[in-house]
Short mmCIF file of C-alpha atoms in Angstrom, two decimals:
data_model
loop_
_atom_site.label_atom_id
_atom_site.label_comp_id
_atom_site.label_asym_id
_atom_site.label_seq_id
_atom_site.Cartn_x
_atom_site.Cartn_y
_atom_site.Cartn_z
CA MET A 15 -64.71 -16.39 -150.12
CA ARG A 16 -60.94 -16.28 -150.36
CA VAL A 17 -59.62 -19.77 -151.32
CA PHE A 18 -56.02 -20.86 -151.16
CA VAL A 19 -55.70 -23.64 -153.65
CA THR A 20 -52.72 -26.14 -153.99
CA GLY A 21 -52.12 -27.67 -157.18
CA ALA A 22 -53.68 -24.68 -158.87
CA THR A 23 -51.97 -24.90 -162.24
CA GLY A 24 -52.39 -28.73 -162.68
CA PHE A 25 -54.77 -30.67 -164.84
CA ILE A 26 -57.48 -30.87 -162.02
CA GLY A 27 -56.34 -27.71 -160.18
CA SER A 28 -56.68 -25.28 -162.94
CA ALA A 29 -60.38 -26.46 -163.51
CA ILE A 30 -60.90 -26.03 -159.87
CA VAL A 31 -59.60 -22.48 -160.22
CA ALA A 32 -61.78 -21.52 -163.00
CA GLU A 33 -65.03 -22.98 -161.39
CA LEU A 34 -64.20 -20.97 -158.26
CA ILE A 35 -63.59 -17.80 -160.06
CA ASP A 36 -66.95 -18.44 -162.01
CA ALA A 37 -68.75 -18.78 -158.64
CA ASP A 38 -67.25 -15.21 -157.75
CA HIS A 39 -64.69 -16.65 -155.10
CA GLU A 40 -61.33 -14.91 -154.68
CA VAL A 41 -58.75 -17.57 -155.64
CA VAL A 42 -55.09 -17.68 -154.36
CA GLY A 43 -52.96 -20.33 -155.97
CA LEU A 44 -49.92 -22.09 -155.07
CA ALA A 45 -47.23 -21.42 -157.64
CA ARG A 46 -43.90 -23.08 -158.06
CA SER A 47 -42.51 -21.21 -161.05
CA ASP A 48 -42.70 -17.94 -162.88
CA ALA A 49 -44.64 -19.51 -165.39
CA GLY A 50 -47.04 -20.81 -163.00
CA ALA A 51 -47.60 -17.48 -161.51
CA ALA A 52 -48.10 -15.97 -164.78
CA ALA A 53 -50.68 -18.64 -165.65
CA LEU A 54 -52.79 -18.08 -162.48
CA GLY A 55 -52.68 -14.30 -163.08
CA ALA A 56 -53.89 -14.77 -166.43
CA VAL A 57 -57.25 -16.27 -165.54
CA GLY A 58 -57.65 -13.81 -162.60
CA ALA A 59 -56.18 -15.76 -159.60
CA THR A 60 -53.52 -14.49 -157.28
CA PRO A 61 -50.36 -16.52 -157.28
CA HIS A 62 -48.71 -17.40 -153.91
CA ARG A 63 -45.06 -18.73 -154.44
CA GLY A 64 -44.08 -22.03 -152.98
CA ASP A 65 -44.43 -25.67 -153.00
CA LEU A 66 -45.42 -28.61 -150.92
CA GLY A 67 -42.15 -28.75 -149.26
CA ASP A 68 -42.44 -25.16 -148.20
CA LEU A 69 -44.31 -25.62 -144.99
CA GLU A 70 -44.08 -21.75 -144.21
CA SER A 71 -45.52 -20.71 -147.74
CA LEU A 72 -48.72 -23.30 -147.15
CA ARG A 73 -49.19 -21.95 -143.57
CA SER A 74 -49.13 -18.47 -144.73
CA GLY A 75 -51.52 -19.05 -147.63
CA ALA A 76 -53.85 -20.96 -145.52
CA ASP A 77 -53.65 -18.51 -142.62
CA ALA A 78 -54.89 -15.51 -144.93
CA ALA A 79 -57.73 -17.75 -146.58
CA ASP A 80 -61.27 -18.21 -145.82
CA GLY A 81 -60.95 -21.82 -147.02
CA VAL A 82 -58.32 -24.27 -148.43
CA ILE A 83 -58.67 -26.77 -151.24
CA HIS A 84 -55.49 -29.23 -151.50
CA CYS A 85 -55.04 -31.04 -154.59
CA ALA A 86 -51.37 -30.94 -154.94
CA TYR A 87 -49.40 -34.10 -155.01
CA ILE A 88 -45.75 -35.14 -156.27
CA HIS A 89 -46.74 -38.01 -158.65
CA ASP A 90 -43.46 -39.59 -158.78
CA PHE A 91 -43.84 -43.39 -158.69
CA SER A 92 -40.15 -44.04 -158.18
CA GLN A 93 -40.50 -42.14 -154.68
CA MET A 94 -43.97 -42.92 -153.45
CA GLU A 95 -42.96 -43.06 -149.91
CA MET A 96 -41.44 -39.61 -150.25
CA ALA A 97 -44.38 -38.17 -151.94
CA ALA A 98 -46.66 -39.55 -149.42
CA GLN A 99 -44.70 -38.17 -146.53
CA THR A 100 -44.44 -34.69 -148.15
CA ASN A 101 -48.28 -34.72 -148.57
CA ASN A 102 -48.93 -35.67 -144.92
CA ARG A 103 -46.73 -32.78 -143.69
CA ALA A 104 -48.65 -30.48 -145.96
CA ILE A 105 -52.09 -31.37 -144.48
CA GLU A 106 -50.81 -31.30 -141.23
CA THR A 107 -49.47 -27.69 -141.86
CA LEU A 108 -52.82 -26.56 -143.64
CA GLY A 109 -54.86 -28.16 -140.96
CA ALA A 110 -52.97 -26.32 -138.10
CA ALA A 111 -53.45 -23.07 -139.79
CA LEU A 112 -57.04 -23.36 -139.96
CA GLU A 113 -57.80 -25.25 -136.57
CA GLY A 114 -60.30 -23.94 -134.17
CA SER A 115 -61.68 -21.65 -137.09
CA ASP A 116 -64.41 -23.99 -138.83
CA ARG A 117 -63.08 -22.97 -142.06
CA PRO A 118 -63.26 -25.55 -144.85
CA LEU A 119 -60.24 -27.68 -146.04
CA VAL A 120 -60.73 -30.03 -149.02
CA VAL A 121 -58.15 -32.73 -149.17
CA THR A 122 -57.79 -35.01 -152.08
CA SER A 123 -57.06 -38.65 -152.02
CA GLY A 124 -58.47 -41.40 -154.46
CA THR A 125 -61.09 -44.19 -154.86
CA ALA A 126 -58.28 -46.71 -156.07
CA LEU A 127 -56.97 -46.87 -152.39
CA VAL A 128 -60.23 -47.75 -150.76
CA ALA A 129 -61.47 -51.35 -151.53
CA PRO A 130 -59.89 -53.05 -154.77
CA GLY A 131 -61.96 -55.76 -156.08
CA ARG A 132 -65.25 -54.73 -154.93
CA LEU A 133 -67.51 -51.45 -155.34
CA ALA A 134 -65.77 -48.78 -153.01
CA THR A 135 -68.41 -46.48 -151.33
CA GLU A 136 -67.79 -43.17 -149.41
CA ALA A 137 -68.40 -44.95 -146.16
CA ASP A 138 -65.33 -47.21 -146.75
CA MET A 139 -62.06 -46.45 -145.12
CA ALA A 140 -59.05 -46.50 -147.45
CA SER A 141 -56.93 -49.61 -147.29
CA GLY A 142 -55.14 -49.40 -150.34
CA GLY A 143 -52.77 -52.71 -149.73
CA GLY A 144 -50.36 -50.58 -147.69
CA HIS A 145 -49.86 -47.66 -150.17
CA PRO A 146 -48.10 -44.80 -148.27
CA ARG A 147 -50.81 -42.20 -149.51
CA VAL A 148 -53.62 -44.16 -147.27
CA GLU A 149 -52.16 -42.44 -144.03
CA SER A 150 -53.11 -39.18 -145.54
CA GLU A 151 -56.74 -39.97 -145.01
CA ARG A 152 -56.27 -40.56 -141.30
CA ILE A 153 -54.27 -37.63 -140.88
CA ALA A 154 -56.85 -35.42 -142.60
CA LEU A 155 -59.80 -36.91 -140.86
CA ALA A 156 -58.52 -36.02 -137.48
CA LEU A 157 -58.58 -32.41 -138.20
CA ALA A 158 -62.32 -32.61 -138.19
CA SER A 159 -62.31 -32.70 -134.18
CA ARG A 160 -60.04 -29.90 -134.06
CA GLY A 161 -62.18 -27.16 -135.30
CA VAL A 162 -61.55 -27.51 -139.16
CA ARG A 163 -64.46 -28.25 -141.34
CA LEU A 164 -62.48 -30.94 -143.06
CA SER A 165 -63.63 -33.06 -146.20
CA ILE A 166 -62.05 -35.70 -148.16
CA LEU A 167 -62.62 -35.78 -151.95
CA ARG A 168 -61.57 -38.93 -153.77
CA PRO A 169 -61.17 -38.98 -157.56
CA PRO A 170 -60.96 -41.89 -159.69
CA PRO A 171 -57.85 -43.24 -161.57
CA SER A 172 -58.97 -41.60 -164.53
CA VAL A 173 -59.94 -37.79 -164.29
CA HIS A 174 -60.19 -37.21 -168.04
CA GLY A 175 -60.52 -34.30 -170.58
CA GLU A 176 -58.59 -32.14 -172.74
CA GLY A 177 -55.09 -31.63 -171.40
CA ASP A 178 -54.98 -34.84 -169.60
CA HIS A 179 -51.46 -36.24 -168.95
CA GLY A 180 -52.41 -39.10 -166.76
CA PHE A 181 -53.11 -42.70 -167.47
CA VAL A 182 -54.81 -42.71 -170.20
CA PRO A 183 -52.41 -40.67 -172.44
CA VAL A 184 -49.63 -43.36 -171.13
CA LEU A 185 -51.62 -46.15 -172.51
CA ILE A 186 -52.02 -44.39 -175.87
CA ASP A 187 -48.27 -43.79 -175.97
CA ILE A 188 -47.59 -47.44 -175.30
CA ALA A 189 -50.10 -48.53 -177.85
CA ARG A 190 -48.12 -46.48 -180.58
CA THR A 191 -45.00 -48.08 -179.44
CA ARG A 192 -45.88 -51.63 -179.31
CA GLY A 193 -48.14 -51.74 -182.12
CA VAL A 194 -51.15 -53.09 -180.39
CA SER A 195 -53.67 -51.62 -177.81
CA ALA A 196 -53.78 -54.22 -175.08
CA TYR A 197 -55.89 -55.03 -171.91
CA ILE A 198 -54.87 -57.56 -169.24
CA GLY A 199 -56.42 -60.88 -168.98
CA GLU A 200 -60.22 -60.66 -170.07
CA GLY A 201 -60.31 -56.75 -169.54
CA SER A 202 -63.20 -57.03 -167.41
CA ASN A 203 -61.62 -55.11 -164.66
CA ARG A 204 -62.90 -51.73 -163.96
CA TRP A 205 -61.58 -48.33 -163.67
CA PRO A 206 -64.00 -45.40 -162.49
CA ALA A 207 -63.78 -42.26 -164.16
CA VAL A 208 -64.89 -38.45 -164.29
CA HIS A 209 -64.48 -35.56 -166.48
CA ARG A 210 -62.22 -32.92 -164.98
CA LEU A 211 -64.87 -30.23 -165.09
CA ASP A 212 -67.18 -32.19 -163.00
CA ALA A 213 -64.69 -33.08 -160.49
CA ALA A 214 -64.02 -29.23 -160.43
CA ARG A 215 -67.57 -28.44 -159.79
CA LEU A 216 -67.77 -31.18 -156.90
CA TYR A 217 -64.57 -29.56 -155.16
CA ARG A 218 -66.47 -26.32 -155.24
CA LEU A 219 -69.49 -28.03 -153.34
CA ALA A 220 -67.25 -29.63 -151.11
CA LEU A 221 -65.69 -26.11 -150.06
CA GLU A 222 -68.95 -24.30 -149.62
CA SER A 223 -71.32 -26.57 -147.87
CA VAL A 224 -70.46 -30.16 -146.53
CA PRO A 225 -69.92 -30.86 -143.01
CA ALA A 226 -66.61 -31.65 -141.39
CA GLY A 227 -65.79 -35.25 -141.57
CA THR A 228 -67.31 -35.75 -145.13
CA VAL A 229 -66.01 -38.20 -147.60
CA LEU A 230 -66.93 -37.68 -151.14
CA HIS A 231 -66.25 -39.49 -154.40
CA ALA A 232 -65.92 -37.41 -157.63
CA VAL A 233 -67.07 -40.66 -159.82
CA GLY A 234 -68.93 -40.02 -162.79
CA GLU A 235 -68.86 -43.53 -164.00
CA GLU A 236 -68.50 -46.58 -161.41
CA GLY A 237 -66.50 -48.76 -163.64
CA VAL A 238 -65.32 -48.63 -167.42
CA PRO A 239 -63.96 -52.21 -168.32
CA THR A 240 -60.38 -51.65 -169.39
CA ARG A 241 -61.20 -53.72 -172.54
CA GLU A 242 -63.33 -50.95 -173.45
CA ILE A 243 -60.51 -48.45 -173.24
CA ALA A 244 -58.11 -50.46 -175.15
CA GLN A 245 -60.78 -50.85 -177.75
CA VAL A 246 -61.39 -47.26 -178.34
CA ILE A 247 -57.56 -46.49 -178.38
CA GLY A 248 -57.21 -49.42 -180.96
CA GLN A 249 -59.98 -47.94 -183.16
CA HIS A 250 -58.48 -44.54 -183.05
CA LEU A 251 -54.94 -45.59 -183.97
CA ASP A 252 -56.04 -48.43 -186.32
CA LEU A 253 -54.20 -50.88 -184.26
CA PRO A 254 -55.19 -54.48 -183.23
CA VAL A 255 -56.70 -54.99 -179.79
CA VAL A 256 -55.18 -57.69 -177.74
CA SER A 257 -55.15 -59.38 -174.54
CA ILE A 258 -52.04 -59.49 -172.54
CA ASP A 259 -51.50 -62.36 -169.69
CA PRO A 260 -51.28 -60.98 -166.48
CA ASP A 261 -47.86 -62.35 -165.92
CA ALA A 262 -46.70 -60.24 -169.09
CA ALA A 263 -48.30 -57.03 -168.03
CA SER A 264 -45.16 -55.38 -166.43
CA ASP A 265 -43.30 -56.31 -169.49
CA HIS A 266 -45.77 -54.71 -171.96
CA PHE A 267 -47.14 -51.92 -170.06
CA GLY A 268 -43.96 -50.95 -167.82
CA TRP A 269 -44.85 -49.28 -164.62
CA ILE A 270 -48.33 -48.51 -165.55
CA GLY A 271 -49.29 -52.42 -165.58
CA ALA A 272 -49.92 -52.81 -162.05
CA PHE A 273 -52.62 -50.22 -162.13
CA PHE A 274 -54.05 -51.02 -165.34
CA GLY A 275 -54.67 -54.53 -164.09
CA LEU A 276 -56.66 -53.29 -161.04
CA ASP A 277 -60.25 -53.84 -160.27
CA VAL A 278 -61.28 -50.69 -158.66
CA PRO A 279 -64.89 -49.74 -159.18
CA ALA A 280 -66.30 -46.98 -156.92
CA SER A 281 -69.97 -45.45 -156.30
CA SER A 282 -70.80 -41.78 -155.86
CA ALA A 283 -74.43 -42.33 -154.80
CA LEU A 284 -73.73 -41.01 -151.32
CA THR A 285 -71.92 -38.06 -152.73
CA ARG A 286 -74.83 -37.15 -154.93
CA GLU A 287 -77.24 -37.69 -152.23
CA ARG A 288 -75.38 -35.37 -149.88
CA THR A 289 -74.44 -32.59 -152.30
CA GLY A 290 -76.84 -32.86 -155.22
CA TRP A 291 -73.90 -33.39 -157.57
CA GLU A 292 -74.62 -34.59 -161.09
CA PRO A 293 -72.04 -35.06 -163.65
CA THR A 294 -73.07 -33.55 -166.91
CA GLN A 295 -69.74 -33.78 -169.15
CA PRO A 296 -69.03 -36.88 -171.51
CA GLY A 297 -68.02 -40.15 -170.12
CA LEU A 298 -64.36 -41.55 -170.67
CA ILE A 299 -65.17 -43.61 -173.62
CA ALA A 300 -67.42 -40.82 -175.21
CA ASP A 301 -64.44 -38.39 -174.47
CA LEU A 302 -62.01 -40.60 -175.97
CA ALA A 303 -64.14 -40.98 -179.09
CA GLU A 304 -63.90 -37.20 -179.52
CA GLY A 305 -60.45 -37.61 -180.65
CA HIS A 306 -58.54 -34.88 -178.94
CA TYR A 307 -56.57 -37.42 -176.91
CA PHE A 308 -54.91 -38.71 -180.19
CA GLN A 309 -54.15 -35.23 -181.34
CA VAL A 310 -52.08 -34.68 -178.21
CA ALA A 311 -50.50 -38.15 -178.61
CA ALA A 312 -49.48 -37.55 -182.17
CA ALA A 313 -48.01 -33.95 -181.25
CA ALA A 314 -46.03 -35.56 -178.53
#
């Protein structure tokens, strides 16, 4: 299968590209830069120049493909509305190119948007407390009735592994700067997690086999208490582990405080039943215990 992948040079996307190539698919990856194009070529993928704002590039990439995996997103928390609107237009463009063909389109969302405060399942519709990205799921699911084999894949807040530059490295940097590794309140709120290689395998399974309208959760662990995350960070940095009052979370953690305080457990039971997917990589705490996160942080 010739597969067009957006976000192909990113942390998750690069793992998806490798997973697809290992499964003998031909991969065409969206590349914003010469460096990105070179990185794709080096692993055996074909670069396709463009970005999420270049709708003609997205259309032509999807039009020439047997299937599309869309995992690119503009992660700029200062411009969330703009990022969401750009993503929505990209989904609409990719879907229009595939319309009526029954070709697969896998769209990325997130479990944290679904049901904060309780265990989220694949049967739940995203609510997200008004987060602008929630609309993308509605736009995507509408494509299932237009001859697109549309599936939504929801990764958890922590997709971890070597090369991670998401939430956990930010928490490590904050601990180094503040001199303490902190959690909020009792630290009993839970973050689901998955290793990037396990997530990549689920993207491939979604592309290859799931019916239109399927929602999948790429969740390896339903919920890791944030206190445990803080504890392993403190152990590796030899720093005290402390509780921060919720009212002081934004002062201590900055922008990430609002996310680190969320209780967003999520299940992948239906996903495993539908696809046979079973995570095999280390969990988040075990991955942190390996030490590579702290080598990266020290180098930075």
